[in-house]
């Protein structure tokens, strides 16, 4: 008997800005490459350009303006209630520029992922590309990781590398890394949707049930 078609994984995507990673996820889904059901896009900024991408795609779009909340805990509580109403199996941070409280992060343990534009654990935080250039690095990249209470510090499970050119500015480097992010993030989400990647006890990532010793790197040719 043929097996039943796999149910798409319900997801919610959180954004703050341009939403180009969101767009890549929507495209991969639309083209049948990514078995996810994007139940909602939530932005903490009412003017985020990514909101247009989401609305145009017909996805339910929610704004929760962080400036209208007295503190981080209050914002996170509202955000959590909104997310949970969509019953996602995965929450995807795609350029979501807010530090999340440990309570929020723990609520979604193993179901909350982020993409960061460096080869973590190197260069966490902001202003990544300029710091990579200033440090004289010849290779940088992007990392998809589970989110834990430590900002950009959760266990990684897929990376892409990008060569740094001698004449790169932070802007040119950011643009090339971003292009690779658009390939990397859908593939990483695919691994989760297919049940191949999981977060086990002790913050150990497993791939196909086997503990991941080194973070796999996509061959992007970049
Ligand atoms: C990306 O570089 C991502 O790695 C970082 O924020 C940026 C978001 O870009 N977390 P976009 O909004 O997806 O275009």
mmCIF file of N, CA and C in Angstrom, residues 20-21 24 115 117 129 141-142 160-163 165 168 171-187 218 220 222:
data_model
loop_
_atom_site.group_PDB
_atom_site.id
_atom_site.type_symbol
_atom_site.label_atom_id
_atom_site.label_comp_id
_atom_site.label_asym_id
_atom_site.label_seq_id
_atom_site.Cartn_x
_atom_site.Cartn_y
_atom_site.Cartn_z
ATOM 1 N N UNK A 20 13.431 38.994 2.918
ATOM 2 C CA UNK A 20 13.882 38.237 1.744
ATOM 3 C C UNK A 20 13.995 36.743 2.070
ATOM 4 N N UNK A 21 14.353 36.416 3.300
ATOM 5 C CA UNK A 21 14.345 34.993 3.677
ATOM 6 C C UNK A 21 12.927 34.445 3.718
ATOM 7 N N UNK A 24 12.001 33.653 0.245
ATOM 8 C CA UNK A 24 12.617 32.404 -0.225
ATOM 9 C C UNK A 24 11.844 31.195 0.317
ATOM 10 N N UNK A 115 18.212 32.132 11.556
ATOM 11 C CA UNK A 115 19.342 32.162 10.621
ATOM 12 C C UNK A 115 20.179 33.372 10.965
ATOM 13 N N UNK A 117 23.860 35.565 9.861
ATOM 14 C CA UNK A 117 24.776 35.706 8.724
ATOM 15 C C UNK A 117 26.256 35.618 9.103
ATOM 16 N N UNK A 129 29.137 41.543 9.155
ATOM 17 C CA UNK A 129 29.994 41.515 7.963
ATOM 18 C C UNK A 129 31.195 42.449 8.120
ATOM 19 N N UNK A 141 29.929 33.137 6.086
ATOM 20 C CA UNK A 141 28.806 32.316 5.674
ATOM 21 C C UNK A 141 27.560 32.598 6.480
ATOM 22 N N UNK A 142 26.722 31.589 6.615
ATOM 23 C CA UNK A 142 25.474 31.732 7.364
ATOM 24 C C UNK A 142 25.200 30.420 8.091
ATOM 25 N N UNK A 160 26.252 27.466 5.427
ATOM 26 C CA UNK A 160 26.728 27.675 4.058
ATOM 27 C C UNK A 160 27.934 28.592 4.142
ATOM 28 N N UNK A 161 28.921 28.343 3.289
ATOM 29 C CA UNK A 161 30.132 29.178 3.301
ATOM 30 C C UNK A 161 30.122 30.138 2.136
ATOM 31 N N UNK A 162 30.737 31.276 2.356
ATOM 32 C CA UNK A 162 30.874 32.301 1.311
ATOM 33 C C UNK A 162 32.293 32.865 1.417
ATOM 34 N N UNK A 163 32.992 32.931 0.282
ATOM 35 C CA UNK A 163 34.343 33.500 0.286
ATOM 36 C C UNK A 163 34.271 35.012 0.451
ATOM 37 N N UNK A 165 35.901 38.509 -0.418
ATOM 38 C CA UNK A 165 36.797 39.050 -1.451
ATOM 39 C C UNK A 165 37.601 40.205 -0.870
ATOM 40 N N UNK A 168 35.746 43.459 -0.817
ATOM 41 C CA UNK A 168 34.382 43.460 -0.269
ATOM 42 C C UNK A 168 34.168 44.610 0.712
ATOM 43 N N UNK A 171 28.527 45.812 2.674
ATOM 44 C CA UNK A 171 27.301 45.712 1.856
ATOM 45 C C UNK A 171 27.430 44.622 0.791
ATOM 46 N N UNK A 172 28.561 44.593 0.080
ATOM 47 C CA UNK A 172 28.698 43.580 -0.982
ATOM 48 C C UNK A 172 28.754 42.179 -0.372
ATOM 49 N N UNK A 173 29.444 42.075 0.754
ATOM 50 C CA UNK A 173 29.527 40.773 1.415
ATOM 51 C C UNK A 173 28.152 40.334 1.934
ATOM 52 N N UNK A 174 27.429 41.280 2.530
ATOM 53 C CA UNK A 174 26.083 40.963 3.043
ATOM 54 C C UNK A 174 25.186 40.459 1.922
ATOM 55 N N UNK A 175 25.299 41.074 0.751
ATOM 56 C CA UNK A 175 24.433 40.688 -0.372
ATOM 57 C C UNK A 175 24.732 39.258 -0.815
ATOM 58 N N UNK A 176 26.042 38.904 -0.869
ATOM 59 C CA UNK A 176 26.382 37.531 -1.290
ATOM 60 C C UNK A 176 25.982 36.511 -0.229
ATOM 61 N N UNK A 177 26.172 36.861 1.027
ATOM 62 C CA UNK A 177 25.763 35.935 2.099
ATOM 63 C C UNK A 177 24.250 35.739 2.061
ATOM 64 N N UNK A 178 23.529 36.842 1.858
ATOM 65 C CA UNK A 178 22.061 36.770 1.847
ATOM 66 C C UNK A 178 21.566 35.828 0.743
ATOM 67 N N UNK A 179 22.226 35.888 -0.414
ATOM 68 C CA UNK A 179 21.828 34.982 -1.508
ATOM 69 C C UNK A 179 21.963 33.526 -1.075
ATOM 70 N N UNK A 180 23.016 33.242 -0.332
ATOM 71 C CA UNK A 180 23.191 31.866 0.151
ATOM 72 C C UNK A 180 22.187 31.524 1.252
ATOM 73 N N UNK A 181 21.839 32.523 2.056
ATOM 74 C CA UNK A 181 20.810 32.289 3.086
ATOM 75 C C UNK A 181 19.521 31.796 2.439
ATOM 76 N N UNK A 182 19.226 32.362 1.266
ATOM 77 C CA UNK A 182 17.970 32.017 0.586
ATOM 78 C C UNK A 182 17.958 30.568 0.105
ATOM 79 N N UNK A 183 19.137 29.978 -0.071
ATOM 80 C CA UNK A 183 19.215 28.544 -0.395
ATOM 81 C C UNK A 183 19.256 27.718 0.892
ATOM 82 N N UNK A 184 19.997 28.256 1.850
ATOM 83 C CA UNK A 184 20.243 27.517 3.091
ATOM 84 C C UNK A 184 18.985 27.322 3.937
ATOM 85 N N UNK A 185 18.229 28.406 4.124
ATOM 86 C CA UNK A 185 17.121 28.335 5.092
ATOM 87 C C UNK A 185 16.038 27.338 4.652
ATOM 88 N N UNK A 186 15.602 27.381 3.377
ATOM 89 C CA UNK A 186 14.603 26.376 2.977
ATOM 90 C C UNK A 186 15.113 24.943 3.151
ATOM 91 N N UNK A 187 16.384 24.721 2.882
ATOM 92 C CA UNK A 187 16.912 23.349 3.034
ATOM 93 C C UNK A 187 16.939 22.926 4.495
ATOM 94 N N UNK A 218 26.517 23.252 3.424
ATOM 95 C CA UNK A 218 25.975 23.140 2.070
ATOM 96 C C UNK A 218 27.062 23.491 1.076
ATOM 97 N N UNK A 220 27.671 25.382 -1.801
ATOM 98 C CA UNK A 220 26.975 26.409 -2.568
ATOM 99 C C UNK A 220 27.818 26.906 -3.732
ATOM 100 N N UNK A 222 29.863 29.163 -3.599
ATOM 101 C CA UNK A 222 30.041 30.623 -3.484
ATOM 102 C C UNK A 222 31.376 30.960 -2.840
#
